[in-house]
Short mmCIF file of C-alpha atoms and ligand atoms in Angstrom, two decimals:
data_model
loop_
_atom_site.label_atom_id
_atom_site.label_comp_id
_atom_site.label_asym_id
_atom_site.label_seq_id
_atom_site.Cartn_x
_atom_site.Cartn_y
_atom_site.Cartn_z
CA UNK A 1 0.00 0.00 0.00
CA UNK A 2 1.34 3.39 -0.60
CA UNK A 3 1.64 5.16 2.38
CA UNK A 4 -0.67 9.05 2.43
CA UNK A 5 3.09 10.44 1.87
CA UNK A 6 2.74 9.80 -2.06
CA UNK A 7 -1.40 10.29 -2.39
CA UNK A 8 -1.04 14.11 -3.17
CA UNK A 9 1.34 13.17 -6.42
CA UNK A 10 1.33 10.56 -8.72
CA UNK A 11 3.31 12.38 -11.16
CA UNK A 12 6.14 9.36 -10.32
CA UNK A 13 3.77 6.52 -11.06
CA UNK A 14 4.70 5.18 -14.34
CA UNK A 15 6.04 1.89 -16.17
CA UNK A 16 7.70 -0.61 -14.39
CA UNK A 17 11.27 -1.01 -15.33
CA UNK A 18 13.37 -4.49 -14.86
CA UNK A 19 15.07 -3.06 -12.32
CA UNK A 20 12.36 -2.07 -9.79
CA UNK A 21 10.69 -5.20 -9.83
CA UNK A 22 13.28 -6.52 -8.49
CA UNK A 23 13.68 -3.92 -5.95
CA UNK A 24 10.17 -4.35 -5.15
CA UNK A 25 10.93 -7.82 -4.59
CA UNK A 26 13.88 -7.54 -2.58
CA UNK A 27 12.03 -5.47 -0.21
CA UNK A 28 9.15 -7.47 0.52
CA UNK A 29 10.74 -9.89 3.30
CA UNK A 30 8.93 -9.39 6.43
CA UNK A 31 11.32 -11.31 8.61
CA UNK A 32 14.18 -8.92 9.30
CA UNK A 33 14.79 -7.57 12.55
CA UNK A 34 17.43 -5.51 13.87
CA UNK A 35 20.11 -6.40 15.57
CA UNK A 36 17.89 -5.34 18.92
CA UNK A 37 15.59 -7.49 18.01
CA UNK A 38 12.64 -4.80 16.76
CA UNK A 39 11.21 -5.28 13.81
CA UNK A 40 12.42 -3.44 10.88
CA UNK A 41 9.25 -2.92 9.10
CA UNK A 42 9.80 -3.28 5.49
CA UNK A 43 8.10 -0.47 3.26
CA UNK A 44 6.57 -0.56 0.09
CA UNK A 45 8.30 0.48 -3.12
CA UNK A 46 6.00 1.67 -5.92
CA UNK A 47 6.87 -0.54 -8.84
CA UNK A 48 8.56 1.69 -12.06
CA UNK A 49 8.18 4.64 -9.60
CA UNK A 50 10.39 8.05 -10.99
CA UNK A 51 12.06 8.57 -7.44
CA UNK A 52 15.58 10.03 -7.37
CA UNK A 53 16.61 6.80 -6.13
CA UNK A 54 16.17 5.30 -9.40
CA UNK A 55 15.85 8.45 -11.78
CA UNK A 56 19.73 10.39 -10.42
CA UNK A 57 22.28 8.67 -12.17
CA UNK A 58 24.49 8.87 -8.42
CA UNK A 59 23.90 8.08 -4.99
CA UNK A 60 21.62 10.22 -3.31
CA UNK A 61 20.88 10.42 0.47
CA UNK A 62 19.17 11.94 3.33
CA UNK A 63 20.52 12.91 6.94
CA UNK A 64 17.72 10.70 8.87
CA UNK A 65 16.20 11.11 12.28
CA UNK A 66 15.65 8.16 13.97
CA UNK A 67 12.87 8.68 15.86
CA UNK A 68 11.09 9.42 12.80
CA UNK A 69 12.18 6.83 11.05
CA UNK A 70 10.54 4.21 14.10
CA UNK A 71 7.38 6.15 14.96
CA UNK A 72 6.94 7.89 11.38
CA UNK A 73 4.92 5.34 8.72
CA UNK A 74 5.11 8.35 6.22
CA UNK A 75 8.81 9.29 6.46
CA UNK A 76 9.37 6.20 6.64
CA UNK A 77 7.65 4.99 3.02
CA UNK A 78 9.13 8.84 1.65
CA UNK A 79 13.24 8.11 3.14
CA UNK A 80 12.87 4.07 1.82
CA UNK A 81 11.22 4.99 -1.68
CA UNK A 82 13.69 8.36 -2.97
CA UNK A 83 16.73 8.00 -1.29
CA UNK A 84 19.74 5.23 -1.30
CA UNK A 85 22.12 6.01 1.40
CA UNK A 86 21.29 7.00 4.37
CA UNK A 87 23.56 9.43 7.32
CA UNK A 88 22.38 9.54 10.89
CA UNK A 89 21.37 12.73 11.79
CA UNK A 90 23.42 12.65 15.39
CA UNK A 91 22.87 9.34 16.23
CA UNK A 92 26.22 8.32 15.28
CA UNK A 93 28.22 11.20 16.56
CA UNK A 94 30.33 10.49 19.43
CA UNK A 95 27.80 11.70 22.53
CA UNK A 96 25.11 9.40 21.30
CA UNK A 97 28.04 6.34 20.57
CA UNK A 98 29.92 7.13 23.93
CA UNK A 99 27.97 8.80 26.45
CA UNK A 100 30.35 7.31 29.50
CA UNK A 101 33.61 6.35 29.67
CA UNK A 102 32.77 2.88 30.09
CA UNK A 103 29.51 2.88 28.03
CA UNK A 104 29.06 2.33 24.37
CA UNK A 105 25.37 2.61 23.36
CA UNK A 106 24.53 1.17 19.93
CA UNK A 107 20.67 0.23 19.71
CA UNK A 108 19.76 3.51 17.96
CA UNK A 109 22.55 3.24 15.10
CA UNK A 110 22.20 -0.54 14.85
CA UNK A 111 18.37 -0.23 14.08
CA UNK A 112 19.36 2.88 11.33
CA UNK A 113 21.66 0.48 9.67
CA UNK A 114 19.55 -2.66 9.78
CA UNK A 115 16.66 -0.35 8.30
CA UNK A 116 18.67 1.18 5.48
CA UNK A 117 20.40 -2.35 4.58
CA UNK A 118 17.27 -4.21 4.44
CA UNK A 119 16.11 -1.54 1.87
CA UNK A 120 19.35 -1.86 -0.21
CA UNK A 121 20.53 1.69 1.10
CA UNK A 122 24.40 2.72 1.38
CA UNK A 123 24.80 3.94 5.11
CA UNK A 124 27.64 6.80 5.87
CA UNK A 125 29.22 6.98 8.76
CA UNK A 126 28.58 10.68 10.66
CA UNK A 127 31.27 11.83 12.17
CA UNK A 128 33.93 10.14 14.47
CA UNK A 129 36.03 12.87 15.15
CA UNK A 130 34.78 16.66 15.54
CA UNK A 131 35.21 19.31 18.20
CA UNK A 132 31.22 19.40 18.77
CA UNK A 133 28.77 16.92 20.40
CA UNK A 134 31.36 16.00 22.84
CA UNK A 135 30.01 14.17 25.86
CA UNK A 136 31.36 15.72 29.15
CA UNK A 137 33.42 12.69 30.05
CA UNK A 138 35.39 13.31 27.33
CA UNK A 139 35.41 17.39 27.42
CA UNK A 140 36.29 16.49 31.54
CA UNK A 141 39.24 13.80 30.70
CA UNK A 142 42.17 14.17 32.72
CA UNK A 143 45.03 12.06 30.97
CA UNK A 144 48.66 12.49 29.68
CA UNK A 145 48.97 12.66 26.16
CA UNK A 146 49.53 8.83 25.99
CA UNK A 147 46.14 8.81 27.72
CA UNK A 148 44.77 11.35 25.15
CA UNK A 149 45.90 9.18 22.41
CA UNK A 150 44.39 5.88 23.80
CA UNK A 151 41.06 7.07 24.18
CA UNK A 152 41.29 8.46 20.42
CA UNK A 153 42.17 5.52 18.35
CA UNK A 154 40.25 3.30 20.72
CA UNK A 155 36.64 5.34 20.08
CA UNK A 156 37.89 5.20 16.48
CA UNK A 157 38.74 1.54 16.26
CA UNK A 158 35.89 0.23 18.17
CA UNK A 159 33.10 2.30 16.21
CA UNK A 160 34.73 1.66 12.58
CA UNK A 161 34.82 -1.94 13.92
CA UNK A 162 31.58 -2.15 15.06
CA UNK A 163 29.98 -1.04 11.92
CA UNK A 164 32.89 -2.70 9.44
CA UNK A 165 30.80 -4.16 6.29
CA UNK A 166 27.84 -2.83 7.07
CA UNK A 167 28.97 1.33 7.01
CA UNK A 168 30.28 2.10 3.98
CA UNK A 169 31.95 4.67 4.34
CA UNK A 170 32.76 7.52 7.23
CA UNK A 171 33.09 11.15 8.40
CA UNK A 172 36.56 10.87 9.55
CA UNK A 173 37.20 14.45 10.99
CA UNK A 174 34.26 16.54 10.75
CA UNK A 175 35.03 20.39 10.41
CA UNK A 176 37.75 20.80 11.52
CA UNK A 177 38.87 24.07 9.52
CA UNK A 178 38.14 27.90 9.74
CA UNK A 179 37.20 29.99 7.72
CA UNK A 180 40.58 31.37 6.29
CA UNK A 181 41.55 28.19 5.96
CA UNK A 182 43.78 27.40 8.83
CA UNK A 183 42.60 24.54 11.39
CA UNK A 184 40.50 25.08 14.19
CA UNK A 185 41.86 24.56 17.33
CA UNK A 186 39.63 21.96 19.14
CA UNK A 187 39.68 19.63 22.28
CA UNK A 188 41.25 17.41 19.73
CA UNK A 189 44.03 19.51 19.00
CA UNK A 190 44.78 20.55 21.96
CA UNK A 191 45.60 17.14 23.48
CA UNK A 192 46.79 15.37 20.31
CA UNK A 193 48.50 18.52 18.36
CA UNK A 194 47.54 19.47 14.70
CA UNK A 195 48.75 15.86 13.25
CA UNK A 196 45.50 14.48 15.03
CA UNK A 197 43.88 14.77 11.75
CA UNK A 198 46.69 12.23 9.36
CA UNK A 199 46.01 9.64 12.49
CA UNK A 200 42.18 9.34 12.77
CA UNK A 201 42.28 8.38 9.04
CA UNK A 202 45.21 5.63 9.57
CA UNK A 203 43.06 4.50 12.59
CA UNK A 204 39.70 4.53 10.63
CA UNK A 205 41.79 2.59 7.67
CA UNK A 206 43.36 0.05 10.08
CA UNK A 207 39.42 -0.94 11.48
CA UNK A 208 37.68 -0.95 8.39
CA UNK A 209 40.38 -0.74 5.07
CA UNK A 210 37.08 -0.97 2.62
CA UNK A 211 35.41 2.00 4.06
CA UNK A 212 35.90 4.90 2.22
CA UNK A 213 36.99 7.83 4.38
CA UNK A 214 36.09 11.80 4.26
CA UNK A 215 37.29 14.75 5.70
CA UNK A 216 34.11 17.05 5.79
CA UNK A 217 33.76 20.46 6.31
CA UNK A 218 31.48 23.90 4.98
CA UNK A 219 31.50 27.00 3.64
CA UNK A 220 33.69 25.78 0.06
CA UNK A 221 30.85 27.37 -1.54
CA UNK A 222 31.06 30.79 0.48
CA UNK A 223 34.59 31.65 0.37
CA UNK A 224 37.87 30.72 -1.83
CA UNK A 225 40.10 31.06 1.85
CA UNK A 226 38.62 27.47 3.28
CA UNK A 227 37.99 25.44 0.47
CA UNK A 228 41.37 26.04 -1.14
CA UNK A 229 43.14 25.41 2.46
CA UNK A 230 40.97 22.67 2.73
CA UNK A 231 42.33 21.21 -0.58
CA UNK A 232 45.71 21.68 -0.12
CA UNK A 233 45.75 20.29 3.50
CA UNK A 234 44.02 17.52 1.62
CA UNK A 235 46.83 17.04 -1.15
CA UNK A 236 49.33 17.30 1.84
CA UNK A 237 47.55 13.95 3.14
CA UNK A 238 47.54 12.09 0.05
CA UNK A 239 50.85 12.78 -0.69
CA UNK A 240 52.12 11.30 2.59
CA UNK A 241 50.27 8.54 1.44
CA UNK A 242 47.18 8.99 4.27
CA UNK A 243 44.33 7.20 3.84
CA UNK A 244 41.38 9.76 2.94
CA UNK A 245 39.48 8.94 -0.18
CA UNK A 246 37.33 12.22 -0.61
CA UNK A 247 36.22 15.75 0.64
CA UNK A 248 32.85 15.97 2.10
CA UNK A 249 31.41 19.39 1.18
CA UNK A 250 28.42 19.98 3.46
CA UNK A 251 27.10 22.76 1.76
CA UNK A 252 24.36 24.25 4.01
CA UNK A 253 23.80 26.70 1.73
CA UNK A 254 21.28 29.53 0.84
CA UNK A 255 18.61 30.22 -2.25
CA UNK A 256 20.82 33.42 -3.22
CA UNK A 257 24.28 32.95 -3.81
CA UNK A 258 25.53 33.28 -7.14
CA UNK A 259 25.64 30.37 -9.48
CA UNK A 260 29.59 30.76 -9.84
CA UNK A 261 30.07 30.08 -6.35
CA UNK A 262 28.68 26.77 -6.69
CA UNK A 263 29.85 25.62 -9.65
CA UNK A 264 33.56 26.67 -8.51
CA UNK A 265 33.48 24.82 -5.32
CA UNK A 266 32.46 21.61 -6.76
CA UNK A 267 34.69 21.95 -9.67
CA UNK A 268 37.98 22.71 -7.54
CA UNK A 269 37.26 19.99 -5.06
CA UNK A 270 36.62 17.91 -8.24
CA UNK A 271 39.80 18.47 -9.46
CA UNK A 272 41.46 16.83 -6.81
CA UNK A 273 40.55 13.74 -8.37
CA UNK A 274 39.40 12.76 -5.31
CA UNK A 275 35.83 11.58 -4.38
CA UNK A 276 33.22 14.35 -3.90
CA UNK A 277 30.30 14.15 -1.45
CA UNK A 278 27.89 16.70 -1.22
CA UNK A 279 26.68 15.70 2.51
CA UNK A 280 24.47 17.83 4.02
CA UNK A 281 22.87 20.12 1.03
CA UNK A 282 20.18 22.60 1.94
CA UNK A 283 19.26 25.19 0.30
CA UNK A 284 17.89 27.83 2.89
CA UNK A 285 15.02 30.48 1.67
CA UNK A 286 15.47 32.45 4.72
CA UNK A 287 18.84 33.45 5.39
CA UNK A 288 18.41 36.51 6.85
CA UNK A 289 16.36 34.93 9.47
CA UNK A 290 13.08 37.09 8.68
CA UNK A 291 10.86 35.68 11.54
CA UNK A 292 7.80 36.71 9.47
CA UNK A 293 9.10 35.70 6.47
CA UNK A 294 6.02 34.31 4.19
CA UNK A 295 6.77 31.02 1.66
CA UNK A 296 5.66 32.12 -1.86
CA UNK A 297 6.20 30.59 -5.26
CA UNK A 298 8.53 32.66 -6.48
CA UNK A 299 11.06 31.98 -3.70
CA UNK A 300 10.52 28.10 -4.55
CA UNK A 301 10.65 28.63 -7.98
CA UNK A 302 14.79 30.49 -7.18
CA UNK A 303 15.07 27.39 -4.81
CA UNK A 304 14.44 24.89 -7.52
CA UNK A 305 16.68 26.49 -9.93
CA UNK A 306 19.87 26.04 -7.13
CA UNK A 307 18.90 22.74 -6.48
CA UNK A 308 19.22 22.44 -10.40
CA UNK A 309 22.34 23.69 -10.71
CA UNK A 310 23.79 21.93 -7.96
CA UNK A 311 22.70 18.61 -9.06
CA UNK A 312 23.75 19.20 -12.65
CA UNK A 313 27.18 20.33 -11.81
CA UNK A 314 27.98 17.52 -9.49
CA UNK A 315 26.71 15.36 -12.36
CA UNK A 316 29.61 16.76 -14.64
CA UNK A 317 32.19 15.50 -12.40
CA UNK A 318 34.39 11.87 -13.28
CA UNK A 319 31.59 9.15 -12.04
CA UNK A 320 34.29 7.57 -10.33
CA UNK A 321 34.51 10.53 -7.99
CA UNK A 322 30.27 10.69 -7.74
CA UNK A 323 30.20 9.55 -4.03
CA UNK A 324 26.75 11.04 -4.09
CA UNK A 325 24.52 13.93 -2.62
CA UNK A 326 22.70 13.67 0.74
CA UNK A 327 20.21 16.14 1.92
CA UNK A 328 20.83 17.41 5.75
CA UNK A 329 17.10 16.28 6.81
CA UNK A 330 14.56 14.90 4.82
CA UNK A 331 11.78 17.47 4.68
CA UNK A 332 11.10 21.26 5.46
CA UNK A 333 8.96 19.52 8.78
CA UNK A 334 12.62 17.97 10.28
CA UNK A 335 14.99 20.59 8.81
CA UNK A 336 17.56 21.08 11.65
CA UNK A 337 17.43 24.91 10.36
CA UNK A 338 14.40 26.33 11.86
CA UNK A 339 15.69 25.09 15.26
CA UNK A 340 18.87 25.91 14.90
CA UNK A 341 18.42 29.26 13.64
CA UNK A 342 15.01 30.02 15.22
CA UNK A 343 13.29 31.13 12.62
CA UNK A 344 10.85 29.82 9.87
CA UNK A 345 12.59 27.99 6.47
CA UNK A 346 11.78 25.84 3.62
CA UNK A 347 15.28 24.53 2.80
CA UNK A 348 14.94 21.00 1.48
CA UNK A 349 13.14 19.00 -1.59
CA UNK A 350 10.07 18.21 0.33
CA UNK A 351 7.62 19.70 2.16
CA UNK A 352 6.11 19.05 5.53
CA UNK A 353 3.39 17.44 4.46
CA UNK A 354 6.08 14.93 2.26
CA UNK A 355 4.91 16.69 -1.12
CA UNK A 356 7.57 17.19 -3.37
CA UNK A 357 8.51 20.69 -3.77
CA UNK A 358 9.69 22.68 -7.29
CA UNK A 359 13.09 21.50 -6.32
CA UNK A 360 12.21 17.72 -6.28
CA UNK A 361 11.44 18.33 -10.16
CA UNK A 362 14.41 20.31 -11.35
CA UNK A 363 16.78 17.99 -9.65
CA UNK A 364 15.52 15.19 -11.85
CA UNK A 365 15.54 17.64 -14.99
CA UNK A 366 19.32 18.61 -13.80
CA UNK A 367 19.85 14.84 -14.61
CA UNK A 368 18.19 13.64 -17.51
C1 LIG B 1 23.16 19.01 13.43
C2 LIG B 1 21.84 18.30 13.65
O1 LIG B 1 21.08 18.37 12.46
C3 LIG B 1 21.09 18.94 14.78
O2 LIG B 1 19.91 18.21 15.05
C4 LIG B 1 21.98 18.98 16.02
O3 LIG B 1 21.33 19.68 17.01
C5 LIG B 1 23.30 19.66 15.71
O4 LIG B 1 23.91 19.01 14.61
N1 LIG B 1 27.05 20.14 10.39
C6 LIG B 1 27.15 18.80 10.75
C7 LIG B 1 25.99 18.11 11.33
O5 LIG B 1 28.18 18.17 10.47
O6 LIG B 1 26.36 17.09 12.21
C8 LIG B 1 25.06 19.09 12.02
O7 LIG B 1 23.90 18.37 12.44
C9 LIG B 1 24.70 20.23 11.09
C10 LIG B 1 25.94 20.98 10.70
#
């Protein structure tokens, strides 16, 4: 049954291809649970459905919240039908992983995982290390630097480890640059020094050596100072022969920047040759945080065209360095934005209600 999610458009229901049979198929065993032992309920695909899952010629995923994704039929049917990978929203950062010294705390990551593997979803691993969502064991750790050191590659070994063949790929050091380009200094660089950054890949290679590892980081849309100390901090990796496979460009990013802006971030940080995630796109229609700012057509209509030009951009780049685009939330009802920023916005391809927005559209034109 298709869940109320799709009844307001039926503008994807078409032929049934080959291909989505069998995805149909897959997705129709009943018996999985996860590794808690709760049910992951399986949800129905729409046969020869135009989603972006099957209609975006790359990976394309959604930050997820998992409390939706239990208690939510709707988002539910909406995450398993148009996206295929999946990043937990926080539920895989390191206060939700590691709350207590002694205490690692899976359930809520495990069930993600089991849920996005039983619908044939990529999961990506968000974020080991990053000098936010610290719990305050670790922010009130008293140790040497040997001490320091232990507790580092140990979170990283055991969480790579835990999720090895079943994450494919990871967050390895999330933000860690300003914005001229020069690291941060973070709780992490304090007690490990600036190197911190060459060892969490090694350690997040040694756990996992198939998982495909990202430094991520924003603003390489909003400035040429951080991206292009971003990329040459990058090169500086690679050529000491450092693990790191791509750059994860988060791009929370707003309806009226200039076209250029976009298309030379993701064409510098494409020609690193390296692989390219766009990992938390939003497109905000509110940036100056007008609290009585009123949604109107024409404002979705400069939306859709970003979205557009994002998607077709990325699409330019080697498909060997397409690691995908994820959208941070799934729709304009679970943005993190109007939270975060108090204040109304509309950022992302859905709305509220899970109808597909002007955006939803042009991303699939920006394809064909
Ligand atoms: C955000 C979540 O969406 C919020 O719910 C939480 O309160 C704070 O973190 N960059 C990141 C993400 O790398 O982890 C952040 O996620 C958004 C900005």
């Amino acid at each position: 049954m298709v869940s109320a999610a799709c009844s307001k458009s039926d503008d994807y229901l078409n032929s049934a291809t080959p291909e989505d049979v069998v995805t149909q198929s897959t997705l129709a065993d009943t018996s999985k649970t996860d590794t808690s032992g709760t049910p992951v309920v399986p949800v129905p695909v729409i046969p020869g459905a135009v989603t972006l899952r099957n209609n975006v010629p790359f990976p394309v995923g959604a930050a997820v919240n998992i409390n939706l994704l239990q208690n939510d039929t709707a988002y539910r049917a909406l995450v398993s039908r148009e996206f295929s990978s999946i990043t937990a929203e926080s539920k895989m950062k390191i206060s939700a992983l590691h709350p207590s010294e002694n205490v690692y705390k899976w359930e809520n990551a495990d069930y993600l995982v089991d849920f996005a593997l039983s619908q044939h979803m990529r999961v990506h691993g968000h974020t080991l290390i990053w000098g936010s969502s610290l719990p305050t064991w670790i922010k009130e750790f008293k140790g040497d630097s040997v001490a320091w050191e232990n507790l580092f590659r140990d979170y990283i070994h055991t969480v790579v480890s835990h999720f090895k063949g079943r994450v494919a790929s990871w967050d390895v050091v999330n933000e860690p640059f300003k914005d001229d380009g020069t690291l941060k200094s973070t709780l992490w660089s304090q007690k490990l020094g600036s190197d911190y950054i060459a060892r969490a890949f090694i350690y997040a290679h040694e756990a996992d050596p198939n998982a495909v590892l990202f430094l991520n980081d924003y603003g390489h849309e909003y400035g040429n100072n951080k991206r292009r100390g971003i990329i040459s901090y990058v090169k500086g990796l690679v050529a000491r022969g450092i693990p790191i496979h791509g750059i994860g460009m988060q791009m929370h990013a707003r309806y009226n920047l200039d076209d250029n802006s976009f298309v030379k971030a993701i064409t510098e940080v494409g020609a690193t040759g390296l692989k390219v995630h766009i990992s938390e796109l939003d497109i905000a229609l509110n940036p100056s945080s007008n609290k009585s700012l009123v949604l109107t057509p024409e404002l979705l209509d400069l939306q859709a065209a970003k979205y557009k030009l994002v998607f077709k951009t990325y699409n330019s780049l080697p498909k060997s360095q397409q690691f995908g685009i994820t959208t941070w939330n799934v729709t304009d009802g679970d943005s993190w934005i109007p939270d975060n920023y108090n204040r109304p916005d509309w950022p992302l391809l859905f709305d509220a209600h899970y109808n597909k927005k002007p955006a939803y559209a042009a991303v699939l034109e920006a394809v064909k």
